[in-house]
Amino acid sequence: MKEKISGEQFWFAITHLDLDTVEHNLNTASAAVKWAEEHIAHNEASILVGDMNCSSGIRAAGYNTMKKYWSDSYETAMDAGILDMEYVTYPATCPGDSKIGMGTEVEWTAMMEERWRFDHIFTDKLKVSSYTNVFDFYTAGDGLEYWPSDHFPITATISLQSDGLLVAPSLEHDSDETPW
């Protein structure tokens, strides 16, 4: 991709790593890194997003393999002191499950205690200035509130930098025209 204002090229990729076994997860993470090493020049910025089905605590080998090439934007934001809470992405609930139908508040709270950060925004040579979960749900015709996925989405504001100047607009904008 190219940033419109500066013409600076950057790479953007999305993936979904294997959940089946630790070995399969590691193999798919290794394939992503190998692809990046073969296609992305060392001076080019890149973003890799997706459901990685791994974190620093679960299937850590796959996560650590990804971190050989990219930085985890969550950790970048944490190190910069710009996180207002600890974020997790899985599980939300199953798609279509009613938030109300998930049981009592006690049951919901207990389920929330076993949560992981399986979804990631990895970056290389980019500035991360914000990171957050999206906890939105929608109200269906039956009047119940539903989660759209079994994972909570994450967002980050990521910028290209050139000679110390911020050259990319925020990914959050009000225009119908994309800045990229």
JSON list of C-alpha atoms in Angstrom, two decimals:
[
{"chain": "A", "resi": 1, "resn": "MET", "atom": "CA", "xyz": [0.00, 0.00, 0.00]},
{"chain": "A", "resi": 2, "resn": "LYS", "atom": "CA", "xyz": [1.05, 3.62, -0.36]},
{"chain": "A", "resi": 3, "resn": "GLU", "atom": "CA", "xyz": [0.26, 6.48, 1.94]},
{"chain": "A", "resi": 4, "resn": "LYS", "atom": "CA", "xyz": [-1.38, 9.21, -0.18]},
{"chain": "A", "resi": 5, "resn": "ILE", "atom": "CA", "xyz": [0.45, 12.27, 1.12]},
{"chain": "A", "resi": 6, "resn": "SER", "atom": "CA", "xyz": [4.04, 11.02, 1.19]},
{"chain": "A", "resi": 7, "resn": "GLY", "atom": "CA", "xyz": [3.80, 8.14, -1.28]},
{"chain": "A", "resi": 8, "resn": "GLU", "atom": "CA", "xyz": [5.64, 6.04, 1.28]},
{"chain": "A", "resi": 9, "resn": "GLN", "atom": "CA", "xyz": [5.00, 2.32, 0.78]},
{"chain": "A", "resi": 10, "resn": "PHE", "atom": "CA", "xyz": [4.02, 0.00, 3.60]},
{"chain": "A", "resi": 11, "resn": "TRP", "atom": "CA", "xyz": [2.74, -3.55, 3.75]},
{"chain": "A", "resi": 12, "resn": "PHE", "atom": "CA", "xyz": [-0.55, -4.65, 5.27]},
{"chain": "A", "resi": 13, "resn": "ALA", "atom": "CA", "xyz": [-1.51, -8.31, 5.71]},
{"chain": "A", "resi": 14, "resn": "ILE", "atom": "CA", "xyz": [-4.18, -10.24, 7.56]},
{"chain": "A", "resi": 15, "resn": "THR", "atom": "CA", "xyz": [-4.02, -13.86, 8.65]},
{"chain": "A", "resi": 16, "resn": "HIS", "atom": "CA", "xyz": [-5.72, -16.47, 10.79]},
{"chain": "A", "resi": 17, "resn": "LEU", "atom": "CA", "xyz": [-3.24, -18.85, 12.40]},
{"chain": "A", "resi": 18, "resn": "ASP", "atom": "CA", "xyz": [-4.03, -22.48, 13.14]},
{"chain": "A", "resi": 19, "resn": "LEU", "atom": "CA", "xyz": [-5.80, -23.34, 16.39]},
{"chain": "A", "resi": 20, "resn": "ASP", "atom": "CA", "xyz": [-5.56, -27.13, 16.13]},
{"chain": "A", "resi": 21, "resn": "THR", "atom": "CA", "xyz": [-2.26, -27.79, 17.95]},
{"chain": "A", "resi": 22, "resn": "VAL", "atom": "CA", "xyz": [0.72, -25.89, 19.30]},
{"chain": "A", "resi": 23, "resn": "GLU", "atom": "CA", "xyz": [2.81, -27.38, 16.48]},
{"chain": "A", "resi": 24, "resn": "HIS", "atom": "CA", "xyz": [0.36, -26.29, 13.77]},
{"chain": "A", "resi": 25, "resn": "ASN", "atom": "CA", "xyz": [0.15, -22.81, 15.29]},
{"chain": "A", "resi": 26, "resn": "LEU", "atom": "CA", "xyz": [3.94, -22.55, 15.34]},
{"chain": "A", "resi": 27, "resn": "ASN", "atom": "CA", "xyz": [4.15, -23.77, 11.72]},
{"chain": "A", "resi": 28, "resn": "THR", "atom": "CA", "xyz": [1.65, -21.16, 10.49]},
{"chain": "A", "resi": 29, "resn": "ALA", "atom": "CA", "xyz": [3.39, -18.41, 12.48]},
{"chain": "A", "resi": 30, "resn": "SER", "atom": "CA", "xyz": [6.73, -19.47, 10.97]},
{"chain": "A", "resi": 31, "resn": "ALA", "atom": "CA", "xyz": [5.19, -19.38, 7.47]},
{"chain": "A", "resi": 32, "resn": "ALA", "atom": "CA", "xyz": [3.98, -15.80, 8.05]},
{"chain": "A", "resi": 33, "resn": "VAL", "atom": "CA", "xyz": [7.44, -14.69, 9.17]},
{"chain": "A", "resi": 34, "resn": "LYS", "atom": "CA", "xyz": [9.08, -16.48, 6.22]},
{"chain": "A", "resi": 35, "resn": "TRP", "atom": "CA", "xyz": [6.70, -14.73, 3.81]},
{"chain": "A", "resi": 36, "resn": "ALA", "atom": "CA", "xyz": [7.54, -11.35, 5.38]},
{"chain": "A", "resi": 37, "resn": "GLU", "atom": "CA", "xyz": [11.28, -11.99, 5.17]},
{"chain": "A", "resi": 38, "resn": "GLU", "atom": "CA", "xyz": [10.96, -12.90, 1.48]},
{"chain": "A", "resi": 39, "resn": "HIS", "atom": "CA", "xyz": [8.67, -10.03, 0.43]},
{"chain": "A", "resi": 40, "resn": "ILE", "atom": "CA", "xyz": [9.14, -7.02, 2.70]},
{"chain": "A", "resi": 41, "resn": "ALA", "atom": "CA", "xyz": [12.31, -4.96, 2.29]},
{"chain": "A", "resi": 42, "resn": "HIS", "atom": "CA", "xyz": [14.17, -4.23, 5.53]},
{"chain": "A", "resi": 43, "resn": "ASN", "atom": "CA", "xyz": [13.43, -0.50, 5.25]},
{"chain": "A", "resi": 44, "resn": "GLU", "atom": "CA", "xyz": [9.67, -0.90, 4.63]},
{"chain": "A", "resi": 45, "resn": "ALA", "atom": "CA", "xyz": [7.00, -0.59, 7.30]},
{"chain": "A", "resi": 46, "resn": "SER", "atom": "CA", "xyz": [4.50, -3.40, 7.77]},
{"chain": "A", "resi": 47, "resn": "ILE", "atom": "CA", "xyz": [1.34, -4.29, 9.65]},
{"chain": "A", "resi": 48, "resn": "LEU", "atom": "CA", "xyz": [0.10, -7.82, 10.24]},
{"chain": "A", "resi": 49, "resn": "VAL", "atom": "CA", "xyz": [-3.31, -8.28, 11.86]},
{"chain": "A", "resi": 50, "resn": "GLY", "atom": "CA", "xyz": [-5.55, -11.20, 12.65]},
{"chain": "A", "resi": 51, "resn": "ASP", "atom": "CA", "xyz": [-6.65, -14.00, 14.89]},
{"chain": "A", "resi": 52, "resn": "MET", "atom": "CA", "xyz": [-3.30, -15.53, 15.76]},
{"chain": "A", "resi": 53, "resn": "ASN", "atom": "CA", "xyz": [-4.76, -18.10, 18.19]},
{"chain": "A", "resi": 54, "resn": "CYS", "atom": "CA", "xyz": [-1.76, -17.54, 20.44]},
{"chain": "A", "resi": 55, "resn": "SER", "atom": "CA", "xyz": [-0.51, -15.12, 23.07]},
{"chain": "A", "resi": 56, "resn": "SER", "atom": "CA", "xyz": [2.49, -14.72, 25.33]},
{"chain": "A", "resi": 57, "resn": "GLY", "atom": "CA", "xyz": [0.88, -17.22, 27.71]},
{"chain": "A", "resi": 58, "resn": "ILE", "atom": "CA", "xyz": [-0.92, -19.70, 25.42]},
{"chain": "A", "resi": 59, "resn": "ARG", "atom": "CA", "xyz": [0.77, -21.28, 22.39]},
{"chain": "A", "resi": 60, "resn": "ALA", "atom": "CA", "xyz": [3.61, -18.91, 23.18]},
{"chain": "A", "resi": 61, "resn": "ALA", "atom": "CA", "xyz": [5.90, -20.47, 20.55]},
{"chain": "A", "resi": 62, "resn": "GLY", "atom": "CA", "xyz": [3.71, -19.10, 17.73]},
{"chain": "A", "resi": 63, "resn": "TYR", "atom": "CA", "xyz": [3.44, -15.70, 19.40]},
{"chain": "A", "resi": 64, "resn": "ASN", "atom": "CA", "xyz": [7.18, -15.50, 20.03]},
{"chain": "A", "resi": 65, "resn": "THR", "atom": "CA", "xyz": [7.88, -16.48, 16.42]},
{"chain": "A", "resi": 66, "resn": "MET", "atom": "CA", "xyz": [5.74, -13.57, 15.20]},
{"chain": "A", "resi": 67, "resn": "LYS", "atom": "CA", "xyz": [7.61, -11.23, 17.55]},
{"chain": "A", "resi": 68, "resn": "LYS", "atom": "CA", "xyz": [10.92, -12.12, 15.86]},
{"chain": "A", "resi": 69, "resn": "TYR", "atom": "CA", "xyz": [9.75, -9.97, 12.95]},
{"chain": "A", "resi": 70, "resn": "TRP", "atom": "CA", "xyz": [7.04, -7.64, 14.30]},
{"chain": "A", "resi": 71, "resn": "SER", "atom": "CA", "xyz": [6.31, -5.73, 17.50]},
{"chain": "A", "resi": 72, "resn": "ASP", "atom": "CA", "xyz": [3.03, -6.38, 19.29]},
{"chain": "A", "resi": 73, "resn": "SER", "atom": "CA", "xyz": [1.15, -3.05, 19.23]},
{"chain": "A", "resi": 74, "resn": "TYR", "atom": "CA", "xyz": [-0.46, -3.92, 22.57]},
{"chain": "A", "resi": 75, "resn": "GLU", "atom": "CA", "xyz": [2.96, -4.18, 24.22]},
{"chain": "A", "resi": 76, "resn": "THR", "atom": "CA", "xyz": [4.12, -1.04, 22.43]},
{"chain": "A", "resi": 77, "resn": "ALA", "atom": "CA", "xyz": [1.11, 0.85, 23.80]},
{"chain": "A", "resi": 78, "resn": "MET", "atom": "CA", "xyz": [1.64, -0.65, 27.25]},
{"chain": "A", "resi": 79, "resn": "ASP", "atom": "CA", "xyz": [5.32, 0.35, 27.28]},
{"chain": "A", "resi": 80, "resn": "ALA", "atom": "CA", "xyz": [4.35, 3.88, 26.20]},
{"chain": "A", "resi": 81, "resn": "GLY", "atom": "CA", "xyz": [1.84, 4.12, 29.06]},
{"chain": "A", "resi": 82, "resn": "ILE", "atom": "CA", "xyz": [-1.13, 4.77, 26.78]},
{"chain": "A", "resi": 83, "resn": "LEU", "atom": "CA", "xyz": [-3.32, 1.80, 27.81]},
{"chain": "A", "resi": 84, "resn": "ASP", "atom": "CA", "xyz": [-6.15, 2.53, 30.21]},
{"chain": "A", "resi": 85, "resn": "MET", "atom": "CA", "xyz": [-6.77, -1.14, 31.07]},
{"chain": "A", "resi": 86, "resn": "GLU", "atom": "CA", "xyz": [-5.66, -4.67, 30.26]},
{"chain": "A", "resi": 87, "resn": "TYR", "atom": "CA", "xyz": [-7.24, -5.78, 27.01]},
{"chain": "A", "resi": 88, "resn": "VAL", "atom": "CA", "xyz": [-8.29, -9.26, 25.93]},
{"chain": "A", "resi": 89, "resn": "THR", "atom": "CA", "xyz": [-9.99, -10.49, 22.77]},
{"chain": "A", "resi": 90, "resn": "TYR", "atom": "CA", "xyz": [-11.27, -14.02, 23.41]},
{"chain": "A", "resi": 91, "resn": "PRO", "atom": "CA", "xyz": [-13.80, -15.24, 24.27]},
{"chain": "A", "resi": 92, "resn": "ALA", "atom": "CA", "xyz": [-16.51, -12.68, 23.80]},
{"chain": "A", "resi": 93, "resn": "THR", "atom": "CA", "xyz": [-19.35, -15.15, 23.26]},
{"chain": "A", "resi": 94, "resn": "CYS", "atom": "CA", "xyz": [-20.35, -17.22, 20.29]},
{"chain": "A", "resi": 95, "resn": "PRO", "atom": "CA", "xyz": [-21.72, -15.17, 17.39]},
{"chain": "A", "resi": 96, "resn": "GLY", "atom": "CA", "xyz": [-25.44, -14.70, 17.84]},
{"chain": "A", "resi": 97, "resn": "ASP", "atom": "CA", "xyz": [-25.38, -15.55, 21.55]},
{"chain": "A", "resi": 98, "resn": "SER", "atom": "CA", "xyz": [-27.34, -13.09, 23.58]},
{"chain": "A", "resi": 99, "resn": "LYS", "atom": "CA", "xyz": [-25.27, -11.14, 26.07]},
{"chain": "A", "resi": 100, "resn": "ILE", "atom": "CA", "xyz": [-28.25, -11.47, 28.37]},
{"chain": "A", "resi": 101, "resn": "GLY", "atom": "CA", "xyz": [-28.58, -15.19, 27.63]},
{"chain": "A", "resi": 102, "resn": "MET", "atom": "CA", "xyz": [-25.05, -15.94, 28.83]},
{"chain": "A", "resi": 103, "resn": "GLY", "atom": "CA", "xyz": [-26.27, -16.51, 32.36]},
{"chain": "A", "resi": 104, "resn": "THR", "atom": "CA", "xyz": [-26.12, -14.60, 35.60]},
{"chain": "A", "resi": 105, "resn": "GLU", "atom": "CA", "xyz": [-23.72, -11.74, 36.25]},
{"chain": "A", "resi": 106, "resn": "VAL", "atom": "CA", "xyz": [-21.71, -14.15, 38.44]},
{"chain": "A", "resi": 107, "resn": "GLU", "atom": "CA", "xyz": [-21.44, -16.67, 35.58]},
{"chain": "A", "resi": 108, "resn": "TRP", "atom": "CA", "xyz": [-20.49, -13.90, 33.12]},
{"chain": "A", "resi": 109, "resn": "THR", "atom": "CA", "xyz": [-17.81, -12.58, 35.48]},
{"chain": "A", "resi": 110, "resn": "ALA", "atom": "CA", "xyz": [-16.38, -16.10, 35.97]},
{"chain": "A", "resi": 111, "resn": "MET", "atom": "CA", "xyz": [-16.18, -16.63, 32.20]},
{"chain": "A", "resi": 112, "resn": "MET", "atom": "CA", "xyz": [-14.44, -13.29, 31.75]},
{"chain": "A", "resi": 113, "resn": "GLU", "atom": "CA", "xyz": [-11.65, -14.40, 34.14]},
{"chain": "A", "resi": 114, "resn": "GLU", "atom": "CA", "xyz": [-10.40, -17.01, 31.62]},
{"chain": "A", "resi": 115, "resn": "ARG", "atom": "CA", "xyz": [-9.63, -14.71, 28.72]},
{"chain": "A", "resi": 116, "resn": "TRP", "atom": "CA", "xyz": [-6.79, -14.35, 26.26]},
{"chain": "A", "resi": 117, "resn": "ARG", "atom": "CA", "xyz": [-5.35, -11.91, 23.79]},
{"chain": "A", "resi": 118, "resn": "PHE", "atom": "CA", "xyz": [-5.43, -14.12, 20.66]},
{"chain": "A", "resi": 119, "resn": "ASP", "atom": "CA", "xyz": [-6.03, -11.30, 18.19]},
{"chain": "A", "resi": 120, "resn": "HIS", "atom": "CA", "xyz": [-3.10, -9.06, 17.43]},
{"chain": "A", "resi": 121, "resn": "ILE", "atom": "CA", "xyz": [-1.95, -6.02, 15.50]},
{"chain": "A", "resi": 122, "resn": "PHE", "atom": "CA", "xyz": [1.75, -6.54, 14.83]},
{"chain": "A", "resi": 123, "resn": "THR", "atom": "CA", "xyz": [3.78, -3.67, 13.39]},
{"chain": "A", "resi": 124, "resn": "ASP", "atom": "CA", "xyz": [7.29, -2.96, 12.18]},
{"chain": "A", "resi": 125, "resn": "LYS", "atom": "CA", "xyz": [8.76, 0.54, 11.68]},
{"chain": "A", "resi": 126, "resn": "LEU", "atom": "CA", "xyz": [5.51, 2.27, 12.68]},
{"chain": "A", "resi": 127, "resn": "LYS", "atom": "CA", "xyz": [4.31, 4.45, 15.53]},
{"chain": "A", "resi": 128, "resn": "VAL", "atom": "CA", "xyz": [1.44, 3.12, 17.68]},
{"chain": "A", "resi": 129, "resn": "SER", "atom": "CA", "xyz": [-0.37, 5.95, 19.45]},
{"chain": "A", "resi": 130, "resn": "SER", "atom": "CA", "xyz": [-3.51, 4.18, 20.67]},
{"chain": "A", "resi": 131, "resn": "TYR", "atom": "CA", "xyz": [-4.84, 0.66, 21.24]},
{"chain": "A", "resi": 132, "resn": "THR", "atom": "CA", "xyz": [-8.25, -0.44, 22.43]},
{"chain": "A", "resi": 133, "resn": "ASN", "atom": "CA", "xyz": [-10.85, -3.21, 22.39]},
{"chain": "A", "resi": 134, "resn": "VAL", "atom": "CA", "xyz": [-14.25, -2.71, 20.84]},
{"chain": "A", "resi": 135, "resn": "PHE", "atom": "CA", "xyz": [-16.90, -3.98, 23.23]},
{"chain": "A", "resi": 136, "resn": "ASP", "atom": "CA", "xyz": [-19.89, -2.98, 21.10]},
{"chain": "A", "resi": 137, "resn": "PHE", "atom": "CA", "xyz": [-22.89, -5.22, 20.73]},
{"chain": "A", "resi": 138, "resn": "TYR", "atom": "CA", "xyz": [-26.07, -4.79, 18.76]},
{"chain": "A", "resi": 139, "resn": "THR", "atom": "CA", "xyz": [-29.71, -5.01, 19.69]},
{"chain": "A", "resi": 140, "resn": "ALA", "atom": "CA", "xyz": [-31.65, -7.38, 17.45]},
{"chain": "A", "resi": 141, "resn": "GLY", "atom": "CA", "xyz": [-35.34, -7.31, 16.57]},
{"chain": "A", "resi": 142, "resn": "ASP", "atom": "CA", "xyz": [-36.06, -9.53, 19.57]},
{"chain": "A", "resi": 143, "resn": "GLY", "atom": "CA", "xyz": [-34.79, -6.75, 21.84]},
{"chain": "A", "resi": 144, "resn": "LEU", "atom": "CA", "xyz": [-31.81, -8.78, 23.09]},
{"chain": "A", "resi": 145, "resn": "GLU", "atom": "CA", "xyz": [-28.20, -7.60, 22.88]},
{"chain": "A", "resi": 146, "resn": "TYR", "atom": "CA", "xyz": [-25.88, -9.76, 20.76]},
{"chain": "A", "resi": 147, "resn": "TRP", "atom": "CA", "xyz": [-22.12, -9.88, 20.23]},
{"chain": "A", "resi": 148, "resn": "PRO", "atom": "CA", "xyz": [-21.20, -10.01, 16.53]},
{"chain": "A", "resi": 149, "resn": "SER", "atom": "CA", "xyz": [-18.29, -12.44, 17.05]},
{"chain": "A", "resi": 150, "resn": "ASP", "atom": "CA", "xyz": [-16.70, -14.83, 19.52]},
{"chain": "A", "resi": 151, "resn": "HIS", "atom": "CA", "xyz": [-13.72, -12.42, 19.62]},
{"chain": "A", "resi": 152, "resn": "PHE", "atom": "CA", "xyz": [-13.70, -8.78, 20.64]},
{"chain": "A", "resi": 153, "resn": "PRO", "atom": "CA", "xyz": [-12.23, -6.60, 17.89]},
{"chain": "A", "resi": 154, "resn": "ILE", "atom": "CA", "xyz": [-9.18, -4.45, 18.56]},
{"chain": "A", "resi": 155, "resn": "THR", "atom": "CA", "xyz": [-8.18, -1.13, 17.04]},
{"chain": "A", "resi": 156, "resn": "ALA", "atom": "CA", "xyz": [-4.99, 0.86, 17.03]},
{"chain": "A", "resi": 157, "resn": "THR", "atom": "CA", "xyz": [-3.95, 4.22, 15.68]},
{"chain": "A", "resi": 158, "resn": "ILE", "atom": "CA", "xyz": [-0.79, 3.57, 13.71]},
{"chain": "A", "resi": 159, "resn": "SER", "atom": "CA", "xyz": [1.26, 6.17, 11.87]},
{"chain": "A", "resi": 160, "resn": "LEU", "atom": "CA", "xyz": [4.10, 6.23, 9.39]},
{"chain": "A", "resi": 161, "resn": "GLN", "atom": "CA", "xyz": [6.98, 8.50, 10.30]},
{"chain": "A", "resi": 162, "resn": "SER", "atom": "CA", "xyz": [9.53, 10.10, 8.02]},
{"chain": "A", "resi": 163, "resn": "ASP", "atom": "CA", "xyz": [12.47, 12.13, 9.33]},
{"chain": "A", "resi": 164, "resn": "GLY", "atom": "CA", "xyz": [10.75, 12.42, 12.68]},
{"chain": "A", "resi": 165, "resn": "LEU", "atom": "CA", "xyz": [7.63, 14.02, 11.16]},
{"chain": "A", "resi": 166, "resn": "LEU", "atom": "CA", "xyz": [4.27, 12.38, 11.41]},
{"chain": "A", "resi": 167, "resn": "VAL", "atom": "CA", "xyz": [3.16, 11.92, 7.78]},
{"chain": "A", "resi": 168, "resn": "ALA", "atom": "CA", "xyz": [0.20, 9.56, 7.97]},
{"chain": "A", "resi": 169, "resn": "PRO", "atom": "CA", "xyz": [-3.24, 10.61, 9.10]},
{"chain": "A", "resi": 170, "resn": "SER", "atom": "CA", "xyz": [-4.88, 8.66, 11.88]},
{"chain": "A", "resi": 171, "resn": "LEU", "atom": "CA", "xyz": [-6.71, 5.53, 10.75]},
{"chain": "A", "resi": 172, "resn": "GLU", "atom": "CA", "xyz": [-9.73, 7.06, 12.47]},
{"chain": "A", "resi": 173, "resn": "HIS", "atom": "CA", "xyz": [-11.21, 9.76, 10.22]},
{"chain": "A", "resi": 174, "resn": "ASP", "atom": "CA", "xyz": [-14.58, 11.25, 9.32]},
{"chain": "A", "resi": 175, "resn": "SER", "atom": "CA", "xyz": [-14.12, 11.42, 5.57]},
{"chain": "A", "resi": 176, "resn": "ASP", "atom": "CA", "xyz": [-15.69, 8.96, 3.14]},
{"chain": "A", "resi": 177, "resn": "GLU", "atom": "CA", "xyz": [-12.38, 8.93, 1.28]},
{"chain": "A", "resi": 178, "resn": "THR", "atom": "CA", "xyz": [-9.74, 6.61, 2.64]},
{"chain": "A", "resi": 179, "resn": "PRO", "atom": "CA", "xyz": [-6.43, 8.28, 3.51]},
{"chain": "A", "resi": 180, "resn": "TRP", "atom": "CA", "xyz": [-4.49, 5.38, 1.96]}
]
